[in-house]
PDB file of C-alpha atoms in Angstrom:
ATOM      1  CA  UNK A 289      66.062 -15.056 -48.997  1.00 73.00           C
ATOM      2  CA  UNK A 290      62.857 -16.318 -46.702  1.00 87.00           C
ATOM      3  CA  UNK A 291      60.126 -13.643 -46.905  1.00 92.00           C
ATOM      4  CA  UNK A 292      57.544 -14.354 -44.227  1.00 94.00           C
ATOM      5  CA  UNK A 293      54.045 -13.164 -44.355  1.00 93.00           C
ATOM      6  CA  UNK A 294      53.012 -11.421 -40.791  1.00 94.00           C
ATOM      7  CA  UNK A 295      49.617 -11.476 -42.178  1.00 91.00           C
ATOM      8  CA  UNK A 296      48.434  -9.948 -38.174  1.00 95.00           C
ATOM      9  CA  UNK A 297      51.041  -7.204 -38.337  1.00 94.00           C
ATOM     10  CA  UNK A 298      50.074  -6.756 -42.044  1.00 96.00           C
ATOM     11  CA  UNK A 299      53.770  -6.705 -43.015  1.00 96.00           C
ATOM     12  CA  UNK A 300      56.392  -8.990 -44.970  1.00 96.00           C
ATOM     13  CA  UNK A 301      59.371  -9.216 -42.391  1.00 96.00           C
ATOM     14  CA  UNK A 302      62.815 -10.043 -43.945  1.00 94.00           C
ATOM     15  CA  UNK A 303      65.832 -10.399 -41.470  1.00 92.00           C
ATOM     16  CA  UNK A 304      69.073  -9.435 -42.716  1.00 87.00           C
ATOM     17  CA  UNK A 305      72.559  -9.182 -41.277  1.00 86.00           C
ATOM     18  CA  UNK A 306      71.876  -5.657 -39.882  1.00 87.00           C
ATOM     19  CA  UNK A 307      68.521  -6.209 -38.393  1.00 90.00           C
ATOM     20  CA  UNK A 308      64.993  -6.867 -39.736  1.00 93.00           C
ATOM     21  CA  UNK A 309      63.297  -5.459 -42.526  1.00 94.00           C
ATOM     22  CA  UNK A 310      59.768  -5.098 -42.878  1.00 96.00           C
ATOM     23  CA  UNK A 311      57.416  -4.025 -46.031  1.00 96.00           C
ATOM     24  CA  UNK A 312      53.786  -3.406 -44.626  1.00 97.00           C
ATOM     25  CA  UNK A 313      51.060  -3.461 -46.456  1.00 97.00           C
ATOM     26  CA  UNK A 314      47.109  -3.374 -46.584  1.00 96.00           C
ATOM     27  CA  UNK A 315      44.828  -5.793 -48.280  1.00 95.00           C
ATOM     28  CA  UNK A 316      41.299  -4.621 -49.907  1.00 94.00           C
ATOM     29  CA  UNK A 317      39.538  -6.585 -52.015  1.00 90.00           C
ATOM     30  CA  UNK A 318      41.884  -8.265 -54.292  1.00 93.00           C
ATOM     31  CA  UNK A 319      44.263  -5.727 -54.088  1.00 95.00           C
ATOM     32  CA  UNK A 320      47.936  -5.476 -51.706  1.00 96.00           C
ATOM     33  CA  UNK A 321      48.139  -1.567 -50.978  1.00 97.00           C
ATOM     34  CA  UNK A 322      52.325  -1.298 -50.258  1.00 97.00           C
ATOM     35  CA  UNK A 323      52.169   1.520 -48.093  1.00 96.00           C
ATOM     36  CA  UNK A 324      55.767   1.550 -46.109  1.00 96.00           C
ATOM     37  CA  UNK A 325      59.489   0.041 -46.010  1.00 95.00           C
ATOM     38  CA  UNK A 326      60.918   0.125 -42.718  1.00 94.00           C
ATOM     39  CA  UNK A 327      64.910  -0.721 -42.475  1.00 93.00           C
ATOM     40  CA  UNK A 328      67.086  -0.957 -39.731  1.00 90.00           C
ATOM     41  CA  UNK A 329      69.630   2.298 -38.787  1.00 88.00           C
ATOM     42  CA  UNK A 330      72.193   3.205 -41.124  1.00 86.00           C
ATOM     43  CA  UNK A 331      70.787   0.565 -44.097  1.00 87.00           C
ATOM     44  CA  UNK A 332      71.729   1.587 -47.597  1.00 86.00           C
ATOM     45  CA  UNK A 333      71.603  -1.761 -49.741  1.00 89.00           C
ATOM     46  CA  UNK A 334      69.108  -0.169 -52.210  1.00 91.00           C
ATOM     47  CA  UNK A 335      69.603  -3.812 -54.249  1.00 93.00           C
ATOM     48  CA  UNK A 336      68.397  -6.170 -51.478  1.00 92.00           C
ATOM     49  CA  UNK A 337      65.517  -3.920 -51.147  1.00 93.00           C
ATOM     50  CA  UNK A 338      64.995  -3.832 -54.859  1.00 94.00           C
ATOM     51  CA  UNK A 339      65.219  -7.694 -54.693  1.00 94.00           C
ATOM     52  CA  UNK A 340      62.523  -8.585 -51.575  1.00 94.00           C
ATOM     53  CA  UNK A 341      60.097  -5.957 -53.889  1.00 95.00           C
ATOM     54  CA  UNK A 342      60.604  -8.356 -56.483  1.00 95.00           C
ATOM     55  CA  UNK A 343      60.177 -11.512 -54.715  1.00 95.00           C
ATOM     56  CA  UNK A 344      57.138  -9.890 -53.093  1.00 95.00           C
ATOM     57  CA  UNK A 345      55.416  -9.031 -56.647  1.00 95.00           C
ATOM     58  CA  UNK A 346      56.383 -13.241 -58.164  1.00 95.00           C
ATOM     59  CA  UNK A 347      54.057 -13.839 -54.290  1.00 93.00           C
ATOM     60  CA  UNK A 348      51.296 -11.241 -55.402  1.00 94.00           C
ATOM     61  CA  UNK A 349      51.319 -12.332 -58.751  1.00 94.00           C
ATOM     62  CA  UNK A 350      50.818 -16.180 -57.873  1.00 95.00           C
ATOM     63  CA  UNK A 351      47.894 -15.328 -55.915  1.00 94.00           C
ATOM     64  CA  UNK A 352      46.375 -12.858 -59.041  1.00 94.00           C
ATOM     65  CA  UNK A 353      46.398  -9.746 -56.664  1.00 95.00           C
ATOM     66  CA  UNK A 354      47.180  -6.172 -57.826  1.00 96.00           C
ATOM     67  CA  UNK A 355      49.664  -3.937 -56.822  1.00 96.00           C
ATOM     68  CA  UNK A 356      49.339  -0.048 -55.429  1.00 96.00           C
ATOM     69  CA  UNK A 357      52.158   0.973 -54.559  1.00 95.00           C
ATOM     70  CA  UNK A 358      51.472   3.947 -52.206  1.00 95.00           C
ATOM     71  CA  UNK A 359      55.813   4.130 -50.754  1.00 95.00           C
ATOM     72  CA  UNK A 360      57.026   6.651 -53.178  1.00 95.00           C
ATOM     73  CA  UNK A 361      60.410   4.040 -53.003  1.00 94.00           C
ATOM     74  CA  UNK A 362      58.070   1.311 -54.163  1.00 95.00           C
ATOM     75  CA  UNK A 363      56.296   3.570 -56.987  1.00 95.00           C
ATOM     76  CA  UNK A 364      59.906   4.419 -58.127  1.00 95.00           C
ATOM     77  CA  UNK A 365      60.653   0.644 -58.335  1.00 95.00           C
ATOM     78  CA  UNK A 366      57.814   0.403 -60.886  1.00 95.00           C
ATOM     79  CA  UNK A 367      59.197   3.161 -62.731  1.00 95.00           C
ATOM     80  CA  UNK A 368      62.506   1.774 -63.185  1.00 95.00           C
ATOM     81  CA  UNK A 369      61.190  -1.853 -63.538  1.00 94.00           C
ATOM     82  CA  UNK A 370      58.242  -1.025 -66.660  1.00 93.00           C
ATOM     83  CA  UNK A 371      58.183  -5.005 -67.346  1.00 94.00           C
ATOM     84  CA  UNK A 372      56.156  -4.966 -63.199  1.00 94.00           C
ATOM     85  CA  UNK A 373      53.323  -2.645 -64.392  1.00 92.00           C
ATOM     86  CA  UNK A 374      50.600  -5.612 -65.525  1.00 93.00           C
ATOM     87  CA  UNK A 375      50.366  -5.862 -61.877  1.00 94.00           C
ATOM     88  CA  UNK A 376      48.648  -2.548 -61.448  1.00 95.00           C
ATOM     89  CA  UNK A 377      45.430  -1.951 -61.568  1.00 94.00           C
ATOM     90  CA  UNK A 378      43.389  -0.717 -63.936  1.00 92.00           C
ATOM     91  CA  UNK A 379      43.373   3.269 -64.344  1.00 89.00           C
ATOM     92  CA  UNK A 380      46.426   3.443 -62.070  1.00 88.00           C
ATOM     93  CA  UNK A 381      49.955   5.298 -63.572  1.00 84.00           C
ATOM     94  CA  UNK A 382      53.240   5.459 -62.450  1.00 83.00           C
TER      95      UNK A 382
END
């Protein structure tokens, strides 16, 4: 799976069988701010999307970002996935 950075569209853009999928995001200070998930009509593989989050957090984590995860989907994720949370920042709780 190829995630590409549209760093001007402030987005990661994933194309999939049924159309393309995009994560947007905004950067502050050393911190990615995942504010949406936009899928194409009638998408329901809740496992691909699970997958791109975690191929997106291995790219944050490379570059020593944090994670806020404002996309209550996304916050959920970090829920389910308690082995993610060093990537928050400090005083943040999920």
């Amino acid at each position: 799976m190829e995630i590409k950075d549209n760093s001007f569209s402030r987005q990661f853009e994933i194309t999939t069988t049924e159309g393309i999928l995009t994560v947007e995001y905004s950067l502050q200070e050393r911190k990615i701010f995942l504010t949406r998930i936009n899928t194409p009509e009638n998408f329901d593989n809740e496992e691909l999307i699970d997958n791109i989050i975690i191929n997106i957090l291995s790219m944050v984590e490379e570059k020593k970002w944090r994670v806020v995860p404002i996309y209550p989907r996304i916050a959920s994720f970090f829920r389910k996935n308690p082995s993610y949370k060093n990537l928050l920042p400090p005083g943040i709780r999920i």
